[in-house]
Amino acid sequence: MAQIIDGKDLASRKRTAIAEEVKAFSARYGRVPGLAVVLVGEDPASGIYVKNKKLACEKAGITSLSWQLSADTSQAELLGLIDELNANPGVDGILVQLPLPGGLNEDEVLLRIDPAKDVDGFHPFNMGMLLTGTPTLVPCTPRGIMEMLRDSGVELKGKDAVVVGRSNIVGKPIALLLMMEHATITVCHSRTKNLAEKISRADIVVAAIGKPEMVRGSWIKEGAVVIDVGVNRTEAGLKGDVEFEEASKRASLITPVPGGVGPMTITMLLENTLIAARARMS
Ligand code: NDP
């Protein structure tokens, strides 16, 4: 039976450490790190994410400033706000909650954020730095996964890892981070042939698909490490992308949903804000 990688517990330990570091930062520089969160429109899930991020900031002693804009905000208005936040010396990190309402150009908005304040790590500059093996601000979910693997003592060197999903937010950056730790990576997606067979050979499986329990437990190799990024709301409650019960019988380590990767994502946002604040003071 697999051991659970408890993301909630690790997140709580990390947040305590981050709060201490925020105190030290404030004592040294006479100011508190600041995160600006921009929410456009009324999407309820985005509203909950933003609220959770604000709360986590407050608990860590990070100032969180929020902008709630109406769904009919124009591209020019949004870009104007980003310019203001880029120039605001009290703002160390800027987060624009995605997805943006239809009609707004996400790529242009993300490109406008000063890369030094890009705490989501989605700006092409930061993505490029990751690609070249010199990471700066790294996307929060993949960073959180790497912290979980490190904390659980998982050896990555020479291991075969299968990443299912190739998004800019999760799939691509986690593949690069695992590669940097000398794992051998296979990235799978909706056109991949023989997915089950590929997964069944993997020492490490990262599922970031967005389809409830799509990765069947029987596909998991005996002793594999399984990281389930998926968050799927179903009639039976919140489900991951992996069939947890069956996969737990074969894996050596597995993340639950909820309580796995999710809590680490917000924690890494706090850490990225602190990293950005320190870099701006140096
Ligand atoms: P995307 O929708 O951007 O990407 C999903 C990926 O899954 C795509 O690359 C897609 O392939 C692939 N895919 C879809 N269907 C299949 C299939 N049948 N077989 C193999 N691959 C398939 O999602 P995200 O990366 O943004 O998120 C993935 C999941 O992780 C979601 O459930 C999301 O809610 C969750 N998530 C959780 C976070 C957390 O903090 N816990 C943070 C971010 C995301 P293709 O490219 O070919 O379309």
Coordinates of C-alpha atoms and ligand atoms in Angstrom, one line a residue:
M1 CA 0.0 0.0 0.0
A2 CA 1.4 3.4 -1.0
Q3 CA 2.5 6.0 1.5
I4 CA 0.6 9.3 1.1
I5 CA 2.6 12.4 0.2
D6 CA 0.8 14.8 2.5
G7 CA 0.8 18.1 0.6
K8 CA -1.1 19.9 3.4
D9 CA 1.5 19.0 6.0
L10 CA 4.4 20.0 3.9
A11 CA 2.7 23.2 2.9
S12 CA 2.1 24.1 6.5
R13 CA 5.8 23.4 7.4
K14 CA 6.9 25.5 4.4
R15 CA 4.5 28.4 5.2
T16 CA 5.8 28.6 8.8
A17 CA 9.3 28.8 7.4
I18 CA 8.2 31.4 4.8
A19 CA 6.5 33.6 7.5
E20 CA 9.8 33.6 9.4
E21 CA 11.7 34.6 6.3
V22 CA 9.2 37.4 5.6
K23 CA 9.8 38.7 9.1
A24 CA 13.5 38.7 8.5
F25 CA 13.0 40.5 5.2
S26 CA 10.9 43.2 6.8
A27 CA 13.4 43.7 9.6
R28 CA 16.2 44.1 7.1
Y29 CA 14.5 46.3 4.5
G30 CA 11.9 48.1 6.6
R31 CA 9.0 47.0 4.4
V32 CA 6.8 44.0 3.8
P33 CA 6.8 42.0 0.5
G34 CA 3.7 42.8 -1.5
L35 CA 1.7 40.7 -3.9
A36 CA -0.9 42.3 -6.3
V37 CA -3.7 40.0 -7.4
V38 CA -5.8 41.0 -10.3
L39 CA -9.2 39.3 -10.9
V40 CA -11.2 40.1 -14.0
G41 CA -14.9 39.0 -14.1
E42 CA -17.0 37.0 -11.8
D43 CA -15.9 33.4 -12.4
P44 CA -16.7 31.7 -9.0
A45 CA -13.8 29.2 -9.1
S46 CA -11.3 32.1 -9.8
G47 CA -12.9 34.1 -7.0
I48 CA -12.3 31.2 -4.5
Y49 CA -8.6 30.8 -5.7
V50 CA -8.0 34.6 -5.3
K51 CA -9.6 34.5 -1.8
N52 CA -7.4 31.6 -0.8
K53 CA -4.3 33.3 -2.1
K54 CA -5.1 36.5 -0.2
L55 CA -5.6 34.6 3.0
A56 CA -2.4 32.7 2.6
C57 CA -0.5 36.0 2.1
E58 CA -2.0 37.5 5.2
K59 CA -1.0 34.5 7.3
A60 CA 2.6 34.6 6.0
G61 CA 2.8 38.4 6.7
I62 CA 2.9 39.3 3.0
T63 CA 0.8 42.4 2.0
S64 CA -1.8 41.4 -0.6
L65 CA -3.4 44.1 -2.7
S66 CA -6.3 43.1 -4.9
W67 CA -8.0 44.5 -7.9
Q68 CA -11.4 43.2 -8.9
L69 CA -12.3 44.4 -12.4
S70 CA -15.6 43.9 -14.2
A71 CA -15.8 41.3 -17.0
D72 CA -16.2 44.1 -19.6
T73 CA -12.8 45.6 -18.8
S74 CA -10.9 46.4 -22.0
Q75 CA -7.5 45.1 -23.0
A76 CA -6.1 48.7 -22.8
E77 CA -7.5 49.2 -19.2
L78 CA -6.0 45.9 -18.1
L79 CA -2.6 46.6 -19.7
G80 CA -2.7 50.1 -18.1
L81 CA -3.2 48.5 -14.6
I82 CA -0.3 46.1 -15.3
D83 CA 1.9 49.1 -16.2
E84 CA 0.9 50.8 -12.9
L85 CA 1.7 47.7 -10.9
N86 CA 5.0 47.2 -12.7
A87 CA 6.0 50.8 -11.6
N88 CA 4.7 50.5 -8.1
P89 CA 7.7 50.0 -5.7
G90 CA 5.5 48.3 -3.0
V91 CA 4.5 45.6 -5.4
D92 CA 7.0 42.7 -5.6
G93 CA 4.7 40.2 -7.4
I94 CA 1.9 40.5 -9.9
L95 CA -0.6 37.7 -10.4
V96 CA -3.4 37.9 -13.0
Q97 CA -5.9 35.2 -12.3
L98 CA -6.5 33.0 -15.3
P99 CA -8.6 32.4 -17.3
L100 CA -9.5 35.9 -18.4
P101 CA -12.9 36.5 -19.8
G102 CA -13.3 36.0 -23.5
G103 CA -12.2 39.0 -25.6
L104 CA -9.1 39.7 -23.5
N105 CA -5.7 38.5 -24.9
E106 CA -4.1 36.5 -22.1
D107 CA -0.7 36.2 -23.9
E108 CA -0.4 40.0 -24.3
V109 CA -1.3 40.5 -20.6
L110 CA 1.2 38.0 -19.4
L111 CA 3.9 39.5 -21.7
R112 CA 3.2 42.9 -20.2
I113 CA 4.1 41.9 -16.6
D114 CA 7.6 42.8 -15.5
P115 CA 9.4 39.4 -15.5
A116 CA 11.0 40.4 -12.2
K117 CA 7.5 40.6 -10.7
D118 CA 6.1 37.5 -12.6
V119 CA 5.5 35.3 -9.5
D120 CA 3.4 32.9 -11.6
G121 CA 6.5 32.3 -13.8
F122 CA 4.4 32.4 -17.0
H123 CA 6.3 35.2 -18.7
P124 CA 8.3 33.9 -21.8
F125 CA 11.5 35.4 -20.2
N126 CA 11.0 33.2 -17.1
M127 CA 9.9 30.2 -19.1
G128 CA 13.0 30.7 -21.4
M129 CA 15.3 30.8 -18.4
L130 CA 13.8 27.5 -17.2
L131 CA 14.2 26.0 -20.6
T132 CA 17.9 26.9 -20.7
G133 CA 18.5 25.4 -17.3
T134 CA 18.9 28.7 -15.3
P135 CA 15.5 29.0 -13.6
T136 CA 14.4 32.3 -12.2
L137 CA 10.7 32.5 -11.2
V138 CA 9.4 29.1 -11.8
P139 CA 5.6 28.3 -12.1
C140 CA 4.1 27.4 -8.7
T141 CA 2.5 24.0 -9.3
P142 CA 5.6 22.3 -10.8
R143 CA 7.8 23.9 -8.1
G144 CA 5.5 22.5 -5.5
I145 CA 5.7 19.1 -7.0
M146 CA 9.6 19.2 -7.0
E147 CA 9.4 20.2 -3.3
M148 CA 7.2 17.3 -2.5
L149 CA 9.5 14.8 -4.3
R150 CA 12.5 16.3 -2.5
D151 CA 10.8 16.2 0.9
S152 CA 9.8 12.6 0.3
G153 CA 13.4 11.7 -0.5
V154 CA 12.6 10.5 -4.1
E155 CA 15.7 9.8 -6.1
L156 CA 15.2 11.2 -9.6
K157 CA 18.6 10.6 -11.3
G158 CA 18.2 8.1 -14.1
K159 CA 14.6 7.4 -13.4
D160 CA 11.9 7.1 -16.1
A161 CA 9.3 9.8 -15.6
V162 CA 6.0 10.1 -17.6
V163 CA 4.3 13.4 -17.6
V164 CA 0.7 13.3 -18.9
G165 CA -0.2 16.8 -20.1
R166 CA 1.8 19.5 -21.9
S167 CA 0.4 22.8 -20.7
N168 CA 2.6 25.8 -20.1
I169 CA 1.4 25.9 -16.5
V170 CA 2.1 22.3 -15.5
G171 CA 3.1 19.7 -18.1
K172 CA 6.0 21.5 -19.8
P173 CA 7.7 23.1 -16.8
I174 CA 7.5 19.9 -14.7
A175 CA 9.0 18.0 -17.5
L176 CA 11.9 20.5 -17.7
L177 CA 12.4 20.4 -13.9
L178 CA 12.5 16.6 -13.8
M179 CA 15.0 16.6 -16.7
M180 CA 17.2 19.1 -14.8
E181 CA 17.3 16.5 -12.0
H182 CA 18.5 13.9 -14.5
A183 CA 15.3 11.9 -14.9
T184 CA 14.4 10.6 -18.4
I185 CA 11.2 12.2 -19.5
T186 CA 8.3 11.1 -21.7
V187 CA 5.6 13.8 -22.2
C188 CA 2.2 12.5 -23.2
H189 CA -0.9 14.3 -24.4
S190 CA -4.2 13.8 -26.1
R191 CA -2.6 12.4 -29.3
T192 CA -0.3 10.0 -27.5
K193 CA -0.5 6.3 -28.6
N194 CA -0.5 3.5 -26.0
L195 CA -0.7 5.8 -23.0
A196 CA -1.3 2.9 -20.6
E197 CA 1.8 1.1 -21.8
K198 CA 4.0 4.2 -21.4
I199 CA 2.7 4.8 -17.9
S200 CA 3.2 1.2 -16.9
R201 CA 7.0 1.6 -17.5
A202 CA 7.3 4.8 -15.5
D203 CA 9.1 5.1 -12.2
I204 CA 7.5 8.5 -11.7
V205 CA 4.1 9.5 -13.1
V206 CA 2.8 13.1 -13.1
A207 CA -0.8 13.4 -14.2
A208 CA -1.9 16.9 -15.3
I209 CA -4.8 16.2 -17.6
G210 CA -8.1 17.5 -16.1
K211 CA -10.1 14.2 -16.6
P212 CA -11.3 12.5 -13.4
E213 CA -9.5 9.2 -12.7
M214 CA -8.4 8.8 -16.3
V215 CA -5.1 7.2 -15.3
R216 CA -6.2 3.7 -14.1
G217 CA -4.6 2.1 -11.1
S218 CA -3.8 -1.0 -13.1
W219 CA -1.5 1.0 -15.3
I220 CA 0.8 2.0 -12.5
K221 CA 4.1 0.1 -12.1
E222 CA 4.6 -1.6 -8.8
G223 CA 6.6 0.8 -6.6
A224 CA 6.1 3.9 -8.8
V225 CA 5.7 7.4 -7.4
V226 CA 2.5 9.0 -8.5
I227 CA 1.8 12.8 -8.5
D228 CA -1.8 13.7 -9.3
V229 CA -2.2 17.3 -10.3
G230 CA -5.8 17.0 -11.5
V231 CA -8.6 18.8 -9.8
N232 CA -12.0 17.6 -11.1
R233 CA -15.3 18.4 -9.6
T234 CA -17.6 15.4 -10.0
E235 CA -20.9 14.3 -8.4
A236 CA -18.9 12.1 -6.1
G237 CA -16.8 15.1 -5.0
L238 CA -13.3 16.3 -5.9
K239 CA -11.4 13.8 -7.9
G240 CA -7.8 13.7 -9.3
D241 CA -6.7 12.5 -12.7
V242 CA -5.6 9.1 -11.2
E243 CA -7.8 6.3 -9.9
F244 CA -6.5 6.8 -6.4
E245 CA -7.7 3.6 -4.6
E246 CA -6.4 1.2 -7.2
A247 CA -3.2 3.2 -7.8
S248 CA -2.4 3.2 -4.1
K249 CA -2.3 -0.6 -4.1
R250 CA 0.7 -0.5 -6.5
A251 CA 2.5 2.8 -6.0
S252 CA 5.1 3.4 -3.3
L253 CA 4.2 7.0 -2.9
I254 CA 1.1 8.9 -4.1
T255 CA -0.4 12.4 -3.7
P256 CA -4.1 12.5 -2.7
V257 CA -6.7 14.9 -4.1
P258 CA -7.5 17.1 -2.3
G259 CA -4.6 17.6 0.1
G260 CA -1.8 16.9 -2.3
V261 CA -0.4 19.2 -5.0
G262 CA -3.0 22.0 -4.4
P263 CA -1.8 23.3 -1.0
M264 CA 1.8 23.4 -2.3
T265 CA 0.8 25.6 -5.3
I266 CA -0.3 28.5 -3.1
T267 CA 2.7 28.0 -0.9
M268 CA 5.1 28.3 -3.8
L269 CA 3.3 31.5 -4.8
L270 CA 4.2 32.9 -1.3
E271 CA 7.8 31.8 -1.8
N272 CA 8.0 33.2 -5.3
T273 CA 6.8 36.6 -3.9
L274 CA 9.5 36.5 -1.3
I275 CA 12.1 35.5 -3.9
A276 CA 11.0 38.4 -6.2
A277 CA 11.1 40.8 -3.3
R278 CA 14.6 39.8 -2.3
A279 CA 15.8 40.0 -5.9
R280 CA 14.4 43.5 -6.2
M281 CA 16.3 44.7 -3.1
S282 CA 19.6 43.3 -4.1
Ligands
NDP1 P1 -4.8 21.8 -19.7 O1 -6.2 21.6 -20.1 O2 -4.1 23.1 -20.1 O3 -3.9 20.6 -20.2 C1 -4.4 19.3 -20.2 C2 -3.4 18.4 -20.9 O4 -3.9 17.1 -20.8 C3 -3.2 18.7 -22.3 O5 -1.8 18.7 -22.7 C4 -4.0 17.6 -23.1 O6 -3.4 17.2 -24.3 C5 -3.8 16.5 -22.1 N1 -4.9 15.5 -22.3 C6 -6.2 15.7 -22.4 N2 -6.9 14.6 -22.6 C7 -5.9 13.6 -22.6 C8 -6.0 12.2 -22.9 N3 -7.1 11.6 -23.1 N4 -4.8 11.5 -22.8 C9 -3.6 12.2 -22.6 N5 -3.5 13.5 -22.4 C10 -4.7 14.2 -22.4 O7 -4.7 21.6 -18.1 P2 -3.7 22.2 -17.0 O8 -2.3 21.6 -17.3 O9 -3.9 23.6 -16.8 O10 -4.3 21.4 -15.7 C11 -4.4 20.0 -15.7 C12 -5.2 19.6 -14.4 O11 -4.5 20.0 -13.3 C13 -6.6 20.2 -14.3 O12 -7.4 19.3 -13.6 C14 -6.3 21.4 -13.4 O13 -7.5 21.8 -12.7 C15 -5.3 20.9 -12.5 N6 -4.4 21.9 -11.9 C16 -4.2 21.8 -10.6 C17 -3.4 22.7 -9.9 C18 -3.2 22.5 -8.5 O14 -2.6 23.4 -7.9 N7 -3.5 21.4 -7.9 C19 -2.7 23.8 -10.7 C20 -2.9 23.7 -12.1 C21 -3.8 22.8 -12.7 P3 -3.4 18.2 -25.6 O15 -2.2 19.2 -25.3 O16 -3.1 17.3 -26.7 O17 -4.7 18.9 -25.6

